XYZ file of N, CA, C and O in Angstrom:
516
model
N -110.681 76.147 -89.627
C -110.818 76.729 -90.939
C -112.001 77.680 -90.928
O -113.071 77.343 -90.466
N -111.819 78.856 -91.460
C -112.881 79.858 -91.481
C -113.867 79.598 -92.601
O -113.707 78.716 -93.429
N -114.896 80.408 -92.616
C -115.894 80.297 -93.661
C -115.318 80.773 -94.986
O -114.571 81.731 -95.041
N -115.712 80.127 -96.043
C -115.259 80.480 -97.373
C -116.374 81.253 -98.050
O -117.505 80.785 -98.135
N -116.058 82.460 -98.506
C -117.059 83.225 -99.233
C -117.033 82.774 -100.683
O -116.008 82.853 -101.354
N -118.165 82.285 -101.153
C -118.270 81.802 -102.519
C -119.099 82.794 -103.317
O -120.265 83.033 -103.008
N -118.462 83.389 -104.313
C -119.167 84.304 -105.190
C -119.855 83.469 -106.256
O -119.219 82.706 -106.975
N -121.167 83.601 -106.340
C -121.935 82.807 -107.287
C -122.079 83.528 -108.607
O -122.916 84.398 -108.763
N -121.243 83.151 -109.556
C -121.396 83.627 -110.926
C -122.460 82.751 -111.588
O -122.762 81.656 -111.086
N -123.031 83.179 -112.706
C -124.019 82.325 -113.389
C -123.459 80.945 -113.743
O -124.130 79.936 -113.544
N -122.220 80.903 -114.228
C -121.616 79.609 -114.587
C -121.400 78.744 -113.350
O -121.702 77.551 -113.354
N -120.880 79.326 -112.283
C -120.621 78.572 -111.053
C -121.922 78.009 -110.488
O -121.994 76.844 -110.092
N -122.949 78.824 -110.479
C -124.258 78.364 -109.983
C -124.803 77.232 -110.841
O -125.330 76.246 -110.325
N -124.679 77.376 -112.163
C -125.189 76.350 -113.072
C -124.418 75.045 -112.930
O -125.009 73.967 -112.955
N -123.103 75.132 -112.774
C -122.283 73.922 -112.604
C -122.667 73.207 -111.315
O -122.855 71.987 -111.305
N -122.815 73.952 -110.242
C -123.216 73.329 -108.963
C -124.597 72.709 -109.079
O -124.846 71.616 -108.575
N -125.512 73.409 -109.752
C -126.862 72.879 -109.952
C -126.807 71.564 -110.735
O -127.429 70.574 -110.345
N -126.055 71.556 -111.828
C -125.936 70.360 -112.653
C -125.339 69.202 -111.863
O -125.871 68.086 -111.881
N -124.254 69.453 -111.150
C -123.603 68.391 -110.389
C -124.504 67.841 -109.284
O -124.402 66.677 -108.916
N -125.386 68.679 -108.753
C -126.266 68.195 -107.686
C -127.432 67.376 -108.230
O -128.134 66.723 -107.464
N -127.637 67.383 -109.561
C -128.752 66.626 -110.128
C -128.332 65.345 -110.843
O -129.171 64.481 -111.061
N -127.052 65.222 -111.210
C -126.625 64.023 -111.940
C -126.449 62.853 -110.980
O -126.158 63.037 -109.805
N -126.628 61.649 -111.513
C -126.557 60.453 -110.680
C -125.179 59.828 -110.630
O -124.911 58.987 -109.784
N -124.311 60.207 -111.553
C -122.960 59.659 -111.556
C -121.983 60.757 -111.953
O -122.384 61.785 -112.502
N -120.705 60.575 -111.670
C -119.713 61.609 -111.983
C -119.694 61.949 -113.475
O -119.855 61.069 -114.317
N -119.518 63.231 -113.774
C -119.534 63.709 -115.158
C -118.207 64.365 -115.511
O -117.478 64.840 -114.640
N -117.909 64.388 -116.808
C -116.673 65.029 -117.260
C -116.951 66.459 -117.726
O -118.103 66.903 -117.765
N -115.896 67.166 -118.077
C -116.010 68.570 -118.464
C -116.887 68.736 -119.698
O -117.677 69.686 -119.779
N -116.781 67.823 -120.655
C -117.594 67.935 -121.878
C -119.086 67.865 -121.552
O -119.883 68.596 -122.142
N -119.469 67.018 -120.622
C -120.879 66.930 -120.214
C -121.319 68.221 -119.524
O -122.447 68.673 -119.713
N -120.438 68.788 -118.729
C -120.758 70.044 -118.045
C -120.930 71.171 -119.055
O -121.890 71.947 -118.981
N -120.025 71.246 -120.021
C -120.120 72.289 -121.044
C -121.402 72.118 -121.861
O -122.086 73.104 -122.168
N -121.774 70.888 -122.195
C -123.017 70.649 -122.929
C -124.215 71.141 -122.121
O -125.146 71.752 -122.673
N -124.196 70.898 -120.805
C -125.278 71.388 -119.950
C -125.323 72.914 -119.967
O -126.398 73.501 -120.100
N -124.165 73.558 -119.824
C -124.124 75.023 -119.814
C -124.653 75.592 -121.130
O -125.409 76.574 -121.129
N -124.287 74.976 -122.222
C -124.779 75.442 -123.536
C -126.284 75.253 -123.654
O -126.962 76.085 -124.249
N -126.815 74.166 -123.074
C -128.270 73.947 -123.113
C -129.007 75.019 -122.317
O -130.177 75.284 -122.556
N -128.307 75.632 -121.373
C -128.848 76.732 -120.576
C -128.517 78.096 -121.171
O -128.709 79.105 -120.536
N -127.956 78.092 -122.372
C -127.576 79.325 -123.083
C -126.492 80.105 -122.362
O -126.411 81.319 -122.458
N -125.647 79.395 -121.593
C -124.494 80.012 -120.939
C -123.272 79.689 -121.791
O -122.801 78.556 -121.805
N -122.791 80.637 -122.494
C -121.669 80.435 -123.397
C -120.363 80.603 -122.627
O -119.678 81.608 -122.743
N -120.029 79.621 -121.830
C -118.850 79.646 -120.963
C -117.735 78.850 -121.618
O -117.955 77.737 -122.088
N -116.531 79.415 -121.627
C -115.426 78.688 -122.263
C -114.878 77.609 -121.329
O -115.116 77.595 -120.131
N -114.109 76.708 -121.924
C -113.572 75.543 -121.218
C -112.659 75.950 -120.058
O -112.684 75.323 -118.995
N -111.862 76.992 -120.244
C -110.954 77.448 -119.188
C -111.742 77.876 -117.953
O -111.381 77.537 -116.823
N -112.836 78.598 -118.152
C -113.678 79.027 -117.030
C -114.263 77.824 -116.305
O -114.319 77.797 -115.073
N -114.684 76.821 -117.058
C -115.246 75.608 -116.444
C -114.182 74.905 -115.617
O -114.427 74.529 -114.465
N -112.976 74.753 -116.159
C -111.894 74.117 -115.406
C -111.540 74.918 -114.151
O -111.326 74.341 -113.080
N -111.482 76.221 -114.259
C -111.168 77.053 -113.085
C -112.258 76.932 -112.031
O -111.970 76.854 -110.835
N -113.506 76.912 -112.477
C -114.622 76.772 -111.534
C -114.562 75.419 -110.833
O -114.711 75.332 -109.611
N -114.331 74.367 -111.588
C -114.235 73.025 -110.994
C -113.054 72.934 -110.040
O -113.162 72.320 -108.969
N -111.930 73.538 -110.398
C -110.762 73.546 -109.527
C -111.078 74.272 -108.219
O -110.730 73.805 -107.139
N -111.757 75.406 -108.316
C -112.160 76.158 -107.124
C -113.093 75.319 -106.241
O -112.902 75.230 -105.024
N -114.098 74.693 -106.851
C -115.051 73.879 -106.091
C -114.366 72.669 -105.458
O -114.681 72.284 -104.334
N -113.401 72.083 -106.166
C -112.642 70.950 -105.633
C -111.776 71.387 -104.450
O -111.798 70.756 -103.387
N -111.023 72.460 -104.618
C -110.132 72.930 -103.551
C -110.883 73.376 -102.311
O -110.328 73.360 -101.213
N -112.152 73.757 -102.460
C -112.955 74.190 -101.333
C -113.874 73.089 -100.797
O -114.778 73.355 -100.008
N -113.627 71.852 -101.228
C -114.336 70.708 -100.656
C -115.787 70.575 -101.056
O -116.553 69.906 -100.374
N -116.177 71.178 -102.162
C -117.570 71.126 -102.596
C -117.795 69.975 -103.573
O -118.840 69.339 -103.566
N -116.792 69.703 -104.412
C -116.894 68.597 -105.362
C -115.712 67.656 -105.193
O -114.666 68.031 -104.667
N -115.909 66.436 -105.646
C -114.828 65.454 -105.728
C -114.355 65.391 -107.161
O -115.153 65.477 -108.104
N -113.055 65.214 -107.337
C -112.432 65.036 -108.650
C -111.980 63.582 -108.707
O -111.172 63.138 -107.894
N -112.502 62.851 -109.667
C -112.257 61.423 -109.757
C -111.581 61.079 -111.075
O -111.866 61.693 -112.107
N -110.710 60.077 -111.044
C -110.019 59.632 -112.250
C -110.193 58.123 -112.338
O -109.775 57.397 -111.456
N -110.866 57.673 -113.397
C -111.194 56.262 -113.552
C -110.405 55.594 -114.668
O -110.958 54.863 -115.475
N -109.108 55.855 -114.725
C -108.216 55.224 -115.693
C -108.663 55.447 -117.134
O -108.570 54.554 -117.979
N -109.174 56.657 -117.430
C -109.601 56.956 -118.792
C -108.965 58.234 -119.327
O -109.356 58.742 -120.370
N -107.985 58.776 -118.610
C -107.258 59.939 -119.081
C -107.955 61.270 -118.897
O -107.579 62.251 -119.537
N -108.965 61.317 -118.047
C -109.666 62.567 -117.773
C -110.263 62.497 -116.375
O -110.393 61.421 -115.792
N -110.614 63.655 -115.854
C -111.281 63.707 -114.564
C -112.784 63.726 -114.759
O -113.290 64.212 -115.765
N -113.470 63.208 -113.768
C -114.918 63.336 -113.659
C -115.183 64.030 -112.331
O -114.383 63.946 -111.408
N -116.332 64.665 -112.229
C -116.655 65.473 -111.053
C -118.041 65.109 -110.536
O -118.936 64.753 -111.297
N -118.190 65.236 -109.216
C -119.488 65.060 -108.570
C -119.491 65.848 -107.274
O -118.437 66.158 -106.712
N -120.683 66.188 -106.803
C -120.811 66.842 -105.506
C -120.249 65.890 -104.459
O -120.486 64.682 -104.505
N -119.500 66.425 -103.511
C -118.859 65.611 -102.471
C -119.922 64.863 -101.675
O -120.881 65.440 -101.201
N -119.742 63.553 -101.599
C -120.628 62.679 -100.819
C -119.747 61.823 -99.930
O -118.621 61.491 -100.287
N -120.271 61.439 -98.809
C -119.511 60.581 -97.901
C -119.884 59.122 -98.139
O -121.015 58.798 -98.447
N -118.883 58.280 -97.995
C -119.070 56.831 -97.978
C -119.877 56.285 -99.147
O -120.893 55.633 -98.971
N -119.432 56.562 -100.338
C -119.976 55.866 -101.490
C -118.823 55.544 -102.429
O -117.767 56.144 -102.371
N -119.041 54.574 -103.278
C -117.985 54.053 -104.119
C -118.517 53.899 -105.532
O -119.693 54.133 -105.777
N -117.671 53.492 -106.448
C -118.070 53.482 -107.843
C -117.854 52.131 -108.511
O -116.884 51.431 -108.224
N -118.768 51.824 -109.435
C -118.651 50.688 -110.332
C -118.408 51.276 -111.716
O -119.203 52.086 -112.187
N -117.309 50.909 -112.362
C -116.949 51.481 -113.653
C -116.897 50.367 -114.683
O -116.142 49.402 -114.535
N -117.719 50.497 -115.736
C -117.694 49.520 -116.813
C -116.526 49.862 -117.736
O -116.441 50.972 -118.260
N -115.625 48.913 -117.908
C -114.450 49.154 -118.746
C -114.788 49.083 -120.231
O -113.962 49.435 -121.071
N -116.005 48.679 -120.551
C -116.428 48.602 -121.943
C -117.128 49.892 -122.386
O -116.655 50.571 -123.284
N -118.228 50.255 -121.735
C -119.003 51.438 -122.143
C -118.658 52.683 -121.325
O -119.130 53.767 -121.617
N -117.835 52.546 -120.289
C -117.386 53.640 -119.407
C -118.497 54.190 -118.520
O -118.332 55.228 -117.903
N -119.628 53.502 -118.418
C -120.701 53.931 -117.524
C -120.208 53.804 -116.088
O -119.521 52.860 -115.730
N -120.554 54.799 -115.268
C -120.133 54.827 -113.867
C -121.382 54.814 -112.994
O -122.323 55.575 -113.232
N -121.398 53.954 -112.007
C -122.496 53.896 -111.054
C -121.977 53.997 -109.643
O -120.819 53.682 -109.366
N -122.831 54.473 -108.761
C -122.477 54.570 -107.345
C -122.870 53.293 -106.625
O -123.834 52.627 -106.987
N -122.122 52.996 -105.583
C -122.468 51.890 -104.697
C -122.172 52.329 -103.268
O -121.136 52.912 -102.986
N -123.131 52.134 -102.405
C -122.948 52.391 -100.976
C -123.458 51.146 -100.262
O -124.575 50.714 -100.493
N -122.638 50.587 -99.432
C -123.040 49.348 -98.791
C -122.476 49.273 -97.382
O -121.405 49.805 -97.108
N -123.189 48.588 -96.524
C -122.789 48.498 -95.119
C -121.529 47.667 -94.917
O -120.849 47.818 -93.906
N -121.192 46.775 -95.860
C -120.002 45.943 -95.663
C -118.739 46.794 -95.620
O -117.771 46.435 -94.957
N -118.722 47.932 -96.296
C -117.561 48.816 -96.271
C -117.389 49.391 -94.860
O -116.277 49.473 -94.339
N -118.491 49.794 -94.241
C -118.448 50.329 -92.878
C -117.925 49.263 -91.921
O -117.097 49.552 -91.053
N -118.359 48.043 -92.091
C -117.873 46.945 -91.257
C -116.380 46.716 -91.468
O -115.643 46.442 -90.522
N -115.941 46.836 -92.716
C -114.527 46.680 -93.037
C -113.704 47.766 -92.339
O -112.641 47.481 -91.773
N -114.190 49.008 -92.345
C -113.507 50.103 -91.628
C -113.401 49.798 -90.138
O -112.367 50.056 -89.519
N -114.478 49.266 -89.560
C -114.468 48.925 -88.137
C -113.444 47.835 -87.841
O -112.758 47.878 -86.817
N -113.328 46.858 -88.737
C -112.334 45.799 -88.574
C -110.913 46.364 -88.655
O -110.033 45.951 -87.906
N -110.695 47.295 -89.565
C -109.374 47.925 -89.684
C -109.028 48.647 -88.387
O -107.909 48.520 -87.876
N -109.988 49.367 -87.851
C -109.742 50.102 -86.599
C -109.446 49.131 -85.465
O -108.496 49.333 -84.694
N -110.225 48.068 -85.387
C -110.088 47.107 -84.295
C -108.793 46.291 -84.410
O -108.027 46.187 -83.452
N -108.532 45.741 -85.584
C -107.405 44.820 -85.749
C -106.080 45.512 -86.035
O -105.031 44.968 -85.750
N -106.133 46.689 -86.625
C -104.898 47.385 -87.003
C -104.660 48.663 -86.217
O -103.668 49.351 -86.454
N -105.594 49.008 -85.321
C -105.514 50.256 -84.553
C -105.296 51.454 -85.477
O -104.473 52.324 -85.229
N -106.059 51.466 -86.573
C -105.926 52.507 -87.590
C -107.285 53.148 -87.807
O -108.254 52.466 -88.136
N -107.357 54.443 -87.596
C -108.609 55.175 -87.766
C -108.696 55.714 -89.191
O -107.933 56.590 -89.583
N -109.623 55.162 -89.970
C -109.820 55.589 -91.356
C -110.564 56.924 -91.345
O -111.632 57.034 -90.766
N -109.995 57.927 -91.987
C -110.635 59.246 -92.091
C -111.450 59.368 -93.374
O -112.496 59.975 -93.396
N -110.921 58.836 -94.459
C -111.672 58.754 -95.707
C -111.014 57.696 -96.587
O -109.927 57.228 -96.289
N -111.708 57.330 -97.635
C -111.170 56.326 -98.539
C -111.850 56.458 -99.901
O -112.875 57.114 -100.036
N -111.263 55.836 -100.883
C -111.835 55.782 -102.229
C -111.749 54.344 -102.707
O -110.735 53.675 -102.518
N -112.821 53.892 -103.296
C -112.860 52.515 -103.749
C -113.617 52.456 -105.072
O -114.749 52.923 -105.168
N -112.962 51.939 -106.093
C -113.588 51.780 -107.395
C -113.483 50.328 -107.820
O -112.442 49.693 -107.624
N -114.559 49.826 -108.400
C -114.601 48.480 -108.936
C -114.682 48.583 -110.450
O -115.594 49.220 -110.976
N -113.741 47.992 -111.159
C -113.713 48.012 -112.619
C -114.169 46.646 -113.122
O -113.736 45.619 -112.617
N -115.041 46.655 -114.113
C -115.535 45.404 -114.673
C -116.468 45.666 -115.843
O -116.369 46.695 -116.505
N -117.378 44.732 -116.082
C -118.303 44.811 -117.206
C -119.730 44.903 -116.655
O -120.159 44.037 -115.887
N -120.459 45.941 -117.075
C -121.834 46.137 -116.596
C -122.790 45.103 -117.209
O -122.445 44.415 -118.170
N -123.969 45.053 -116.655
C -124.984 44.091 -117.107
C -125.307 44.267 -118.596
O -125.417 43.291 -119.337
N -125.435 45.530 -119.045
C -125.772 45.785 -120.453
C -124.675 45.289 -121.388
O -124.980 44.765 -122.462
N -123.433 45.451 -121.009
C -122.316 45.038 -121.870
C -122.068 43.523 -121.824
O -121.406 42.985 -122.711
N -122.596 42.849 -120.813
C -122.413 41.398 -120.708
C -123.325 40.649 -121.682
O -123.060 39.505 -122.012
N -124.408 41.308 -122.108
C -125.377 40.626 -122.994
C -124.865 40.472 -124.390
O -124.135 41.179 -124.933
C-alpha cells in the first residue's frame, strides 16, 4: 500500500487533535461540541465525511457499543473497552491476559490472530452505589 496524502483542513486537524487527547471513544455530538468551542463552525455532514475518511485510511477506529451510534477514537493496538449499560461511560482496558489468550489460540488452534475487538458490558463502580 502506498503513502496516503492527507490534506489537513482546519476541521480535519481539529478532529484529529481532539481524538488524540480524549481518554475514551467519543461520538459525533462530542466532536461537534469541541469544534464549536474552537470557533470552527463545521456542519455535521463534514464531520461525518472527515471521520469516514480517517476510518477508511486506518487513522481512527469506529466503534459501536449497542447504543445506536458510532463512537470514534485514534487507532490503538491491543486495548479493549468496558461499557456501563447504565450511564454509557466507556473505559479502556489493556491487560496481559488477552495476549496470553491469543498465544493459546495460536498454539491450540493453529490460528494466527491478526486483530480482535472485545467489549465488556456491565455496571460501573459509580452506578453500583
